Coordinates of C-alpha atoms and ligand atoms in Angstrom, one line a residue:
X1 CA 68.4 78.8 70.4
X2 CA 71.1 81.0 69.0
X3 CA 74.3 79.2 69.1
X4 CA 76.9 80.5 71.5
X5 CA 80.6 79.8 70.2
X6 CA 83.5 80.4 73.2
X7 CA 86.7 81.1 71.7
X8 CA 89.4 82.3 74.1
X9 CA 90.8 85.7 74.6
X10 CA 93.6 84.4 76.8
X11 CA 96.7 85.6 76.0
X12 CA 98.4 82.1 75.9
X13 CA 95.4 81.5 73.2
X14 CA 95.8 84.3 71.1
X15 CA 99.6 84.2 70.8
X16 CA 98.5 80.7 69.2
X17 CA 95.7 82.5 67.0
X18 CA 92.7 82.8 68.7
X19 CA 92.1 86.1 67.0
X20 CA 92.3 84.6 63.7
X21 CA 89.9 82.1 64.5
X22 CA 87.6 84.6 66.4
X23 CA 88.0 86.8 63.0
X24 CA 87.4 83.6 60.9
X25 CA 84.0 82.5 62.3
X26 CA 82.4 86.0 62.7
X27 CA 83.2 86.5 58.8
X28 CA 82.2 82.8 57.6
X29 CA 79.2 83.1 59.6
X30 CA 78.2 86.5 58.0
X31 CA 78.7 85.5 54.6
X32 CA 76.7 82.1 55.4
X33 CA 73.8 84.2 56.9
X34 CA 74.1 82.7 60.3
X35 CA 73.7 84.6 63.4
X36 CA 75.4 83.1 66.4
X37 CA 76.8 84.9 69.9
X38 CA 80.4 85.0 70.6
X39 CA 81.6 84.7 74.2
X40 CA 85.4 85.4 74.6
X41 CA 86.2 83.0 77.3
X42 CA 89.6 82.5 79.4
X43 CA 91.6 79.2 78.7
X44 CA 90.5 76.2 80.3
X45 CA 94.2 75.7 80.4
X46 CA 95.3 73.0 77.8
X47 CA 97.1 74.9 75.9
X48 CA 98.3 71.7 73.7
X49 CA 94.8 72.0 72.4
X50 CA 94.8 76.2 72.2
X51 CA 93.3 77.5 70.2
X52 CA 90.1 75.6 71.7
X53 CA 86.7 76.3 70.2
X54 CA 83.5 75.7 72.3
X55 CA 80.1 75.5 70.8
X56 CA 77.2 75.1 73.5
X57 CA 74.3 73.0 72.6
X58 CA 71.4 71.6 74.4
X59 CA 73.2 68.4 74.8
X60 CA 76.3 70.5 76.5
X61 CA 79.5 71.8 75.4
X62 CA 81.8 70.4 73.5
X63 CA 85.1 71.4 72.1
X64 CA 87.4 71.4 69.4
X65 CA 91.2 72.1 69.0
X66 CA 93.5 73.3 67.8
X67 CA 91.7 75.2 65.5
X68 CA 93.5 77.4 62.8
X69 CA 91.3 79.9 61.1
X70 CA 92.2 78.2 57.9
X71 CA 89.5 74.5 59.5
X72 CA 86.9 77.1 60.1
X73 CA 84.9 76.6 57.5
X74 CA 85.2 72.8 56.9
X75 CA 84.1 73.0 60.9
X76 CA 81.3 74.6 59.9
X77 CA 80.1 72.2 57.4
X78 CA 80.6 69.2 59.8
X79 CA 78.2 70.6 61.7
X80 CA 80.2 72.4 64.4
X81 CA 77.3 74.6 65.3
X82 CA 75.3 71.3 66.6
X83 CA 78.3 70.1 68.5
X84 CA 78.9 67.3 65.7
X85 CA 82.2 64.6 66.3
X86 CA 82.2 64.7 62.3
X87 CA 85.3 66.5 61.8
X88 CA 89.3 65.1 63.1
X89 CA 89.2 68.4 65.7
X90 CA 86.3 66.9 67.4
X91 CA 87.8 66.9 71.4
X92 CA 83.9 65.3 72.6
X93 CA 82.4 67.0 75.4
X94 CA 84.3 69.1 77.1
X95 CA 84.2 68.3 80.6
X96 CA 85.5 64.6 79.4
X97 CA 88.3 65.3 77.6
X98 CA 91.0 64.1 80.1
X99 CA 93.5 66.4 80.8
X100 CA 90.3 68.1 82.1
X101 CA 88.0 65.3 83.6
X102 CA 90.9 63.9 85.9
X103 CA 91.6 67.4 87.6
X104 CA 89.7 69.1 90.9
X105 CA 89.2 72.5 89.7
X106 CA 88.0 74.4 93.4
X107 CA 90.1 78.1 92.3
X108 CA 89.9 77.5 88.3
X109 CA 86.4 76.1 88.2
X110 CA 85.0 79.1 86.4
X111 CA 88.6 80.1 84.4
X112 CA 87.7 78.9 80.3
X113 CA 84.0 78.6 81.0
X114 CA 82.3 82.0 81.6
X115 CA 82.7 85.7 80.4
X116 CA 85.7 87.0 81.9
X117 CA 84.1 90.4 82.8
X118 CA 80.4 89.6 83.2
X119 CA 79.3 90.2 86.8
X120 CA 76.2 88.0 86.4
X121 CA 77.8 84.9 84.1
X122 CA 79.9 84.8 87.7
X123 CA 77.1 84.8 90.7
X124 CA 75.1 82.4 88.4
X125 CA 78.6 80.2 88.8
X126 CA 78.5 80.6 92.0
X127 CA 80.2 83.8 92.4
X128 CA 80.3 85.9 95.3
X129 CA 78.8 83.5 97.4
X130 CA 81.8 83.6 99.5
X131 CA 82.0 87.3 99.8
X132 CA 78.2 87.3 100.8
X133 CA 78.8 84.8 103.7
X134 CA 81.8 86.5 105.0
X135 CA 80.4 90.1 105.0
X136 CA 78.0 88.7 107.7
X137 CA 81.0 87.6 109.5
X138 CA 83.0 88.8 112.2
X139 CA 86.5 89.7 110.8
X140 CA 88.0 87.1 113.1
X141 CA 86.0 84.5 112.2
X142 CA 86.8 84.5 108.5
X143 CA 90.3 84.4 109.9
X144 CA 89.6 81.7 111.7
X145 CA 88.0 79.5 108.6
X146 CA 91.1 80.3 106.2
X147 CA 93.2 79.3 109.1
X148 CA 91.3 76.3 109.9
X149 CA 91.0 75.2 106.0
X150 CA 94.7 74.8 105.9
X151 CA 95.4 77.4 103.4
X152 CA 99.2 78.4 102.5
X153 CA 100.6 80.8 100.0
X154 CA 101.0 79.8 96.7
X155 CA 103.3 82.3 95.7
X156 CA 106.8 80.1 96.9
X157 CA 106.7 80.1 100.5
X158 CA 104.3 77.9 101.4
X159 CA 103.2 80.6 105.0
X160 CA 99.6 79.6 106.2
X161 CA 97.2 82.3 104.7
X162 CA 95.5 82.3 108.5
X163 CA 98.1 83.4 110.6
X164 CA 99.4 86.3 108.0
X165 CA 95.7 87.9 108.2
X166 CA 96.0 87.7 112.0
X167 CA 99.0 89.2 112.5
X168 CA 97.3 92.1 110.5
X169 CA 94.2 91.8 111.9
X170 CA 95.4 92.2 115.6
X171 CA 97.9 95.5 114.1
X172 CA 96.6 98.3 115.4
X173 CA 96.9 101.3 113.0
X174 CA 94.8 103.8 111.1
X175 CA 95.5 102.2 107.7
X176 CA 96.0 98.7 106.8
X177 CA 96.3 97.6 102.9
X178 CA 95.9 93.8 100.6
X179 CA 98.7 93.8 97.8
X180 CA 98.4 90.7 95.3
X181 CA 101.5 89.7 94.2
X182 CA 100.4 89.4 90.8
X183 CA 104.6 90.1 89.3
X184 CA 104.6 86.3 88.4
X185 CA 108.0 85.8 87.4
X186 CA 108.8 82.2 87.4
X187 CA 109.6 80.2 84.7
X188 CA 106.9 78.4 83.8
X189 CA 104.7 79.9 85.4
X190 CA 101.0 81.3 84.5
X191 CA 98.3 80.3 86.9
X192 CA 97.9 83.6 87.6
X193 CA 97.6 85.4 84.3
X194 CA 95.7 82.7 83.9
X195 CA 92.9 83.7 86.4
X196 CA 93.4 87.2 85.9
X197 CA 92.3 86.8 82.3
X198 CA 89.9 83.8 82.7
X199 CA 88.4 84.7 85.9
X200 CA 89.5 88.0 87.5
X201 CA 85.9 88.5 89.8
X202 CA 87.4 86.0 92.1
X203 CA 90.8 87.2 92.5
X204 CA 89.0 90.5 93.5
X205 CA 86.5 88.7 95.8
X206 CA 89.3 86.9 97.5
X207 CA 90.7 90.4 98.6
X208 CA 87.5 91.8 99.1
X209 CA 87.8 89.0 101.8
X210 CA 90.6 90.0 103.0
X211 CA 89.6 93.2 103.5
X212 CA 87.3 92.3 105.5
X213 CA 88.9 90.2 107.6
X214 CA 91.7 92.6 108.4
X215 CA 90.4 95.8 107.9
X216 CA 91.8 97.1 105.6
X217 CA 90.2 100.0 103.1
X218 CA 92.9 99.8 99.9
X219 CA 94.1 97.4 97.9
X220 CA 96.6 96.6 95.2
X221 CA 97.1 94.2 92.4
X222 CA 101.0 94.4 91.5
X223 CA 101.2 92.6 88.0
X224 CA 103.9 92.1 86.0
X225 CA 104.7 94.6 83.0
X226 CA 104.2 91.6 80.7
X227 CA 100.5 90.8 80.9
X228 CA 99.1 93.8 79.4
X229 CA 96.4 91.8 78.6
X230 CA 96.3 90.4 82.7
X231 CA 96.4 94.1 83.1
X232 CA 93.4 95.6 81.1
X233 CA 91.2 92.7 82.1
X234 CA 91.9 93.3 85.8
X235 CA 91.0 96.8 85.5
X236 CA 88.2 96.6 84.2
X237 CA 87.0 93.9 86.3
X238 CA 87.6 96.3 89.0
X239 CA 85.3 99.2 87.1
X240 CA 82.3 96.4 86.5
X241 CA 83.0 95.3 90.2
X242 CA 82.7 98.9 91.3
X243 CA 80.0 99.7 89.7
X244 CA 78.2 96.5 90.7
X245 CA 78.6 97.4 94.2
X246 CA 81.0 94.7 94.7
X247 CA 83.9 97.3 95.6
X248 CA 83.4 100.9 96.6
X249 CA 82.3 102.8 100.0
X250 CA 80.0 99.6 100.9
X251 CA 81.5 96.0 99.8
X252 CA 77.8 94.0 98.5
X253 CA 76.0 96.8 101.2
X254 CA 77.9 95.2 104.1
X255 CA 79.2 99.1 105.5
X256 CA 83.1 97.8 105.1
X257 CA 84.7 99.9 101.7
X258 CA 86.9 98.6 100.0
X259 CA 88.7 99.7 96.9
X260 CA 91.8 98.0 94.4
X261 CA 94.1 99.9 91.3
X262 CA 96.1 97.8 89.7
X263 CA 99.8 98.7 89.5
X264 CA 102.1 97.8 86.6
X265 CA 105.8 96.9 87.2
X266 CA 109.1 97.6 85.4
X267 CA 109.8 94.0 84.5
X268 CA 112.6 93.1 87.8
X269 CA 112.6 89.2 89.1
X270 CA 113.3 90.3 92.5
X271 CA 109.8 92.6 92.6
X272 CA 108.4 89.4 92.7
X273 CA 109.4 89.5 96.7
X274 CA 107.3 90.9 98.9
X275 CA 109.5 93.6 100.4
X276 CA 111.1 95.0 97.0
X277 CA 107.6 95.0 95.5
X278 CA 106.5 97.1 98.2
X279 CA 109.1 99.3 98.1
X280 CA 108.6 99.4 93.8
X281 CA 104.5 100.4 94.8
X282 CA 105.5 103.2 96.8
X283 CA 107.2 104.4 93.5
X284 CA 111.1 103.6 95.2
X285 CA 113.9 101.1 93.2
X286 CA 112.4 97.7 94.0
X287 CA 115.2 96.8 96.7
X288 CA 114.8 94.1 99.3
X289 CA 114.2 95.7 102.4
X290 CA 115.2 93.7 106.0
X291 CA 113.3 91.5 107.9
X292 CA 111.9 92.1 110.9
X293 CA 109.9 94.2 110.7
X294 CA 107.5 92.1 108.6
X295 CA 105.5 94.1 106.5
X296 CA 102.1 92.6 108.2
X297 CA 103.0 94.9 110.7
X298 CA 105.2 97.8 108.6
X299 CA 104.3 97.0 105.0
X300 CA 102.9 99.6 102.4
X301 CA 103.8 102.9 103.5
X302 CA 104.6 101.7 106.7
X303 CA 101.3 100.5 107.5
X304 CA 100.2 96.7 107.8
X305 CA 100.0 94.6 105.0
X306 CA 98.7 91.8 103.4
X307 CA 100.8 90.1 100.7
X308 CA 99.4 87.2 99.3
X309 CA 99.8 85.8 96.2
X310 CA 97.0 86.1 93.0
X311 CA 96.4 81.8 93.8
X312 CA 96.5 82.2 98.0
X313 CA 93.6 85.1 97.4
X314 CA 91.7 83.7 94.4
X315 CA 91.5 80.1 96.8
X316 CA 89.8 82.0 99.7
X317 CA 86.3 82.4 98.1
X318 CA 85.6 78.5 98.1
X319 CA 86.9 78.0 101.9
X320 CA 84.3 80.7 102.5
X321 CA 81.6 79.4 100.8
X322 CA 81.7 75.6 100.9
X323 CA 83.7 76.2 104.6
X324 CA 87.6 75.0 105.9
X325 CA 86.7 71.2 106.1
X326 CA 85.9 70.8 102.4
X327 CA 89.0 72.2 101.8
X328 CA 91.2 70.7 104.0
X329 CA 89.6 67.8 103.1
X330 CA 92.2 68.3 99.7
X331 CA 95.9 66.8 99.8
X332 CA 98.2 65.4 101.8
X333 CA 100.3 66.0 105.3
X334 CA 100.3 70.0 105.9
X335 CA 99.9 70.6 102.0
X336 CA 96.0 71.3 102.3
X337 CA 93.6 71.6 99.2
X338 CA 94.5 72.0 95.5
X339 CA 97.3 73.5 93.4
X340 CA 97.5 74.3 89.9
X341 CA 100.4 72.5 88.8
X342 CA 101.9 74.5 85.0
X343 CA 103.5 72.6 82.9
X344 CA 105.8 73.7 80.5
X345 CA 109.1 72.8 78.9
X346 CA 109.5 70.0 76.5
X347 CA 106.4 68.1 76.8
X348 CA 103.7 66.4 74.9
X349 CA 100.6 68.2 76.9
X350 CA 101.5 71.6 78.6
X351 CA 98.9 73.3 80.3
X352 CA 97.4 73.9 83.9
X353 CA 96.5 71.0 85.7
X354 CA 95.0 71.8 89.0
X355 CA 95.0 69.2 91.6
X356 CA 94.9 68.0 95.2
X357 CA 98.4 68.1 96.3
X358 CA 99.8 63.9 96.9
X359 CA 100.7 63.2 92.8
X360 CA 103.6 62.3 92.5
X361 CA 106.3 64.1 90.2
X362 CA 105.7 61.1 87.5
X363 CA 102.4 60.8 87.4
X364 CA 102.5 64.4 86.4
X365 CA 105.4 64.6 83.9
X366 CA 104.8 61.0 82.7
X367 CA 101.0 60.4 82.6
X368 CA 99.8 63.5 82.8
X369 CA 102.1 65.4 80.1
X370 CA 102.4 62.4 78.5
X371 CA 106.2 62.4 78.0
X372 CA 108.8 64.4 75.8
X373 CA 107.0 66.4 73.3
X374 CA 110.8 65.4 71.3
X375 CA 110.3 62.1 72.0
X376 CA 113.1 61.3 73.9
X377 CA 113.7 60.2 77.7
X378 CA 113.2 62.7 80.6
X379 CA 116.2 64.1 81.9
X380 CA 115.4 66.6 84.6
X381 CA 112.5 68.3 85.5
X382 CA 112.8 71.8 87.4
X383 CA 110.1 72.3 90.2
X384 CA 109.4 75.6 91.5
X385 CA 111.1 78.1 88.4
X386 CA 114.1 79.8 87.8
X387 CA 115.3 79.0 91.9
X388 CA 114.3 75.0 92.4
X389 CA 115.8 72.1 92.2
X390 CA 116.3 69.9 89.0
X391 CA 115.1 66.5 89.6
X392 CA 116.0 63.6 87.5
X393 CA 113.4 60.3 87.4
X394 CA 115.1 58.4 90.0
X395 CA 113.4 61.0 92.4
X396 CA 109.7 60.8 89.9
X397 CA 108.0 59.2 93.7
X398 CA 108.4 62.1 95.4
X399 CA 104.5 63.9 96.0
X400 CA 103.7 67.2 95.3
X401 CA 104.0 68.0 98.7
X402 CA 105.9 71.1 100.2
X403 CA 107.5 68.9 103.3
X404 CA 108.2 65.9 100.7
X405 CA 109.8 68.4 98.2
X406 CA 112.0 70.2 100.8
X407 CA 113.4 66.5 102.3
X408 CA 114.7 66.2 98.6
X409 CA 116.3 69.5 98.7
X410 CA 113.8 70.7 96.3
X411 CA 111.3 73.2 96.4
X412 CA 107.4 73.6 95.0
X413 CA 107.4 77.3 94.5
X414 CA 104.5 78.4 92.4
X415 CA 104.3 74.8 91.1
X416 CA 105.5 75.6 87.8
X417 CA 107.9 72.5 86.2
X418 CA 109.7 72.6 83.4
X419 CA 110.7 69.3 81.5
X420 CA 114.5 68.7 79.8
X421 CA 114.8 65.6 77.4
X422 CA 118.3 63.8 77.4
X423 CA 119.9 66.3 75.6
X424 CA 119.8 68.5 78.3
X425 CA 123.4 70.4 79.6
X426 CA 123.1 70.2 83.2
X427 CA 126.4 72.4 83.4
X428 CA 124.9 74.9 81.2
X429 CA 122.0 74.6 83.6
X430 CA 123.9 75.4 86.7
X431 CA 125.8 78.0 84.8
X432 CA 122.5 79.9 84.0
X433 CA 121.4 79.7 88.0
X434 CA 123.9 81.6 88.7
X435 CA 123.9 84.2 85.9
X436 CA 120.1 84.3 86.1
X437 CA 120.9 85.2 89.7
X438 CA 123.8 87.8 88.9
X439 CA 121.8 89.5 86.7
X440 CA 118.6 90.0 88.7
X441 CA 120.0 90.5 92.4
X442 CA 119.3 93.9 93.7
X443 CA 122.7 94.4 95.2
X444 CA 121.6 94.7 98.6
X445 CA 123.6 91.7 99.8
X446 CA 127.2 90.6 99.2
X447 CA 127.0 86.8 98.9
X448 CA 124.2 87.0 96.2
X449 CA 125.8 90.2 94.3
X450 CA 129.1 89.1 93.8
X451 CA 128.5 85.0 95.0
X452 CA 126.4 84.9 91.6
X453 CA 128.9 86.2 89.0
X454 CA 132.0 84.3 91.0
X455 CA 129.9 81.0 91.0
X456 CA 129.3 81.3 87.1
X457 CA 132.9 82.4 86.8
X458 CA 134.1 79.1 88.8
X459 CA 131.4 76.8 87.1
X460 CA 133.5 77.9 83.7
X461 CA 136.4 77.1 84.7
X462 CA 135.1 73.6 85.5
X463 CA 133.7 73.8 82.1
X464 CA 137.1 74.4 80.8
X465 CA 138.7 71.6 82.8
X466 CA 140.8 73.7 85.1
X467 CA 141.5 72.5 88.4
X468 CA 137.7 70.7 88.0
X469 CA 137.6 69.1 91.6
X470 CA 138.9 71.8 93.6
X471 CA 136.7 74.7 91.8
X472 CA 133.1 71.8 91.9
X473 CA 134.0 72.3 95.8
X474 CA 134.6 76.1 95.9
X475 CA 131.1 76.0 94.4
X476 CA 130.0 74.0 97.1
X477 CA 131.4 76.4 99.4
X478 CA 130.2 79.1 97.7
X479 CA 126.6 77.5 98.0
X480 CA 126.6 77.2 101.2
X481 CA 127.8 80.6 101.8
X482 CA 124.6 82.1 100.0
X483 CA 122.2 80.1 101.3
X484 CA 122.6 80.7 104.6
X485 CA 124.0 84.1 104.2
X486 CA 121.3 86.0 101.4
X487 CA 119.1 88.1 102.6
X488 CA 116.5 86.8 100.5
X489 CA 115.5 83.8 98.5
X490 CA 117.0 84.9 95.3
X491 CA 120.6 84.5 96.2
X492 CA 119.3 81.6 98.7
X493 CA 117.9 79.5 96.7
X494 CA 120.6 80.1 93.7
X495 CA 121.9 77.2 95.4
X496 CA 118.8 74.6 94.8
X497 CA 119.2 74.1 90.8
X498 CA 123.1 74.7 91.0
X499 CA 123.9 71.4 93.5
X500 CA 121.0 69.7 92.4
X501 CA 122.5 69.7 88.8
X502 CA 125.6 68.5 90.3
X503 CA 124.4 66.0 92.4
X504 CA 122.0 64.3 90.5
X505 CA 123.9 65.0 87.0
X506 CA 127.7 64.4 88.3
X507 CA 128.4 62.8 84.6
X508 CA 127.7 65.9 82.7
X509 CA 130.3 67.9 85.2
X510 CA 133.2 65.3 84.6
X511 CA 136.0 66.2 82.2
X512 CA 135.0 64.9 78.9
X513 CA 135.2 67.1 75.3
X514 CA 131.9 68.9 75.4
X515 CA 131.1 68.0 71.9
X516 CA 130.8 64.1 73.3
X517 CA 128.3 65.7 75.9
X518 CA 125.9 66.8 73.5
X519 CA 126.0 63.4 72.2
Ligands
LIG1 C1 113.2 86.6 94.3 C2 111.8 86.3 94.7 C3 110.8 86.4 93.8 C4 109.5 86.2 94.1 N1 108.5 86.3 93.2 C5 107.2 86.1 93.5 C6 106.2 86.2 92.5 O1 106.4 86.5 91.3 N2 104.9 86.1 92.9 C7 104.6 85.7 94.2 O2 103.4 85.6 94.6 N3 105.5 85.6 95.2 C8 106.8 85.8 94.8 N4 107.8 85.6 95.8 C9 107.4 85.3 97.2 C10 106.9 86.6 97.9 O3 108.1 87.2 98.5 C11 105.9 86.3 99.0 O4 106.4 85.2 99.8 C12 104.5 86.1 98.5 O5 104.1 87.1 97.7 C13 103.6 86.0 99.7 O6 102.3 85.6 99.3 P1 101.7 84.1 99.6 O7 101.9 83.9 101.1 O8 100.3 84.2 99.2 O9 102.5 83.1 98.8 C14 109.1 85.8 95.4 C15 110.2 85.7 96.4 C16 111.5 85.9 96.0 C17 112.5 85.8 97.1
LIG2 S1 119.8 87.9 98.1 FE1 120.2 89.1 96.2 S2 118.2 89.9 95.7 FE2 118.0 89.2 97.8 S3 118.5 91.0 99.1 FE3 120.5 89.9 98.7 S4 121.3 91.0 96.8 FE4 119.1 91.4 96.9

């Protein structure tokens, strides 16, 4: 059997040299006379360990990582081609190697193991068996199963999946559209490039589904201007998916059509919410428009919409296929099924780890990451990006729950955490909320347009020692005042990592020469 060597074309993996490496074995192969096939897989999501070669063999796969183009050779000679442990990048098998082996991987089983964009390398991993079973459905029954798994969106809010398809399913109107919220723009966050590059068949079968259910004709992936690579995959998906009869004027010959373009945006936070990105597809400044009326009933163009993020959609294939109960069957209290958890940040093992919802904020940082990558203790870890709350360990035993998260003030977002070692500046921290929210509010609202700049304006003056308790209390104030007073969640959750840092992190707020903080 000709050997088949996976090296990844994920983005994450070629900013660490993949293409080298891909380069490296095609021309030490030549020169040696061997013939082998090349598959450029996604990442399985350990990025510690990126670039991560795969050789399959009839004994199974087995990796080995990271791999600079420079080992190739000696690889080679230690027999990489049989799958042999004789050289120090040897990983074993692997399905074993345990970031991987301790995970449930329902929505990234296929992401790092087949061919992004062949068709058949997907329904021979059981693709498209949840498109096939739900095209024989009636439209409320699939809403009934997504409803009944438990299902809720894993783009920040947490809104069951179900009820946001009924609300568009009962709509009455000529034209109903799917938009994935593909704009990704947490820190921290990269579960969906991630898909979209590893395993972008399912992401479009997931709104194929959705299609279906609601009745809608047109869809829309909305990614983020910084994934080019996110962004050619996806379309091209969406021309082999077309032309496999997947998408088009019949959806797998079921009589429903359904097509999807991909749309790029400018690069704004805030067209990461639902509203502004609409208004940013239909070509307008990506403002945040009011609520009610909720665009499942006035969305795109008026019409009704679903928005669901790239995670909620690429989920719903598995509920249909292996049905709600196996999924509910997943997590704990209302937090149903799995969630990839991204780690990033100062840590030993950074990658994707998807998992039943229950672990708890230690286990993940601590075991999981293994620590520091610096070596030094964990300060604070930031769950949900750039708008949650910084936790410090005295709060590691809370679960990766949503309910657990918000009774700690905190937030799960798009499960991306971000570990700080002891060194971090939780002033600085709080600081950067704020201008992080100045910078990228869209105006529409008072307390977040000018709250932002006067919060980082107080939070200096703390900084410099003037009048420290009486301006840590106008920030309080000032907190309040957004949360409860933004029209969305960027100027309402500015508050989450600003008083967390504060109340967990009081010492590095009290008036001390900052040179002795950085101590
Ligand atoms: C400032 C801001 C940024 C957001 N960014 C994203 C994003 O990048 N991706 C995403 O899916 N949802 C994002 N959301 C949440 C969306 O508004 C919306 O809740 C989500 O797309 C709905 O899909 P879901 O129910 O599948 O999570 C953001 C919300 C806010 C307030
Ligand atoms: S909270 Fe900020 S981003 Fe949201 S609507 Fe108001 S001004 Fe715009």
């Amino acid at each position: 059997m000709m050997p088949v060597i996976y090296i990844p074309a994920d983005s994450g993996a070629m900013a660490l040299g993949a293409g080298r490496v891909a380069r490296a074995f095609e021309e030490e192969l030549f020169r040696r006379g061997i013939e082998a096939k090349f598959v450029r897989n996604g990442s399985r999501g350990l990025y510690f360990l990126e670039p991560m070669v795969e050789v399959e063999t009839a004994a199974g796969r087995f990796a080995y990582g990271p791999v600079r183009a420079g080992d190739v050779p000696s690889l080679l000679d230690a027999g990489l081609l049989d799958g042999s442990d004789r050289h120090s990048l040897f990983l074993g098998e692997t399905d074993k190697i345990p970031f991987l082996a301790r995970q449930t991987r329902l929505t990234f089983a296929r992401c790092g193991v087949i061919d992004p964009l062949s068709l058949d390398d997907y329904r021979a991993h059981g693709g498209l068996a949840g498109l096939e079973k739900a095209a024989a459905l009636p439209p409320l029954e699939i809403v009934r199963i997504v409803t009944d798994s438990g299902l809720r969106g894993r783009g920040g809010a947490g809104f069951p999946t179900g009820i946001k398809w009924k609300t568009v399913h009962d709509a009455g109107a000529d034209r109903k559209y799917i938009v994935c919220n593909a704009d990704e723009g947490d820190s921290a966050s990269f579960a969906d490039r991630m898909i979209m590059e590893g395993d972008p068949f399912v992401l479009i079968e997931g709104m194929a589904i959705a299609a279906i259910a609601t009745g809608a004709q047109k869809g829309f992936v909305y990614i983020r201007s910084e994934y080019p690579h996110a962004v050619a995959v996806m379309r091209e998906a969406i021309r082999v998916a077309t032309a496999g009869g997947v998408l088009g004027p019949s959806v797998l010959g079921s009589g429903h059509a359904f097509d999807i373009e991909v749309r790029v945006g400018a690069g704004a936070y805030v067209c990461g919410e639902e509203t502004s990105l609409l208004n940013s597809l239909e070509g307008k400044r990506g403002v945040v428009r009011a609520k009610p009326p909720l665009p499942a009933l006035e969305g795109l163009f008026g019409k009704p919409t679903v928005v669901n993020n790239v995670i909620s959609l690429a989920s719903v294939p598995i509920i249909l296929d292996k049905g709600a109960a196996f999924y509910k069957d997943f997590g704990m209290g209302r937090s149903r099924g799995t969630i990839p958890i991204q780690i990033a940040g100062n840590v030993r093992r950074g990658g994707l780890f998807e998992a039943a919802f229950g672990l708890t904020l230690g286990e993940i940082v601590e075991d999981i990451a293994g620590g520091t990558a610096s070596d030094r203790p964990i300060k604070a870890v930031q769950v949900g990006g750039p708008l949650g709350a910084y936790f410090p360990p005295a709060l590691f035993d809370t679960p990766f729950d949503y309910e657990a998260f918000a009774a700690k003030d905190g937030l799960i977002g798009h499960a991306g955490i971000t570990v700080f070692d002891d060194t971090a500046d939780m002033l600085a921290m709080a600081k950067f909320a704020f201008s992080f929210c100045a910078i990228e509010s869209c105006g529409k609202c008072t307390p977040c347009r000018i709250g932002a700049v006067r919060g980082a304006e107080t939070l200096e003056k703390v900084e410099a020692g003037i009048r420290r308790e009486e301006n840590l209390a106008l920030v309080a104030e000032l907190c309040e005042t957004m949360k409860f007073g933004s029209l969305c969640a960027l100027g309402g959750f500015t508050p989450y990592p600003v008083m967390s840092a504060i109340t967990h992190f009081p010492e590095d707020f009290a008036p001390r020469p900052r040179a002795e903080a950085a101590e």
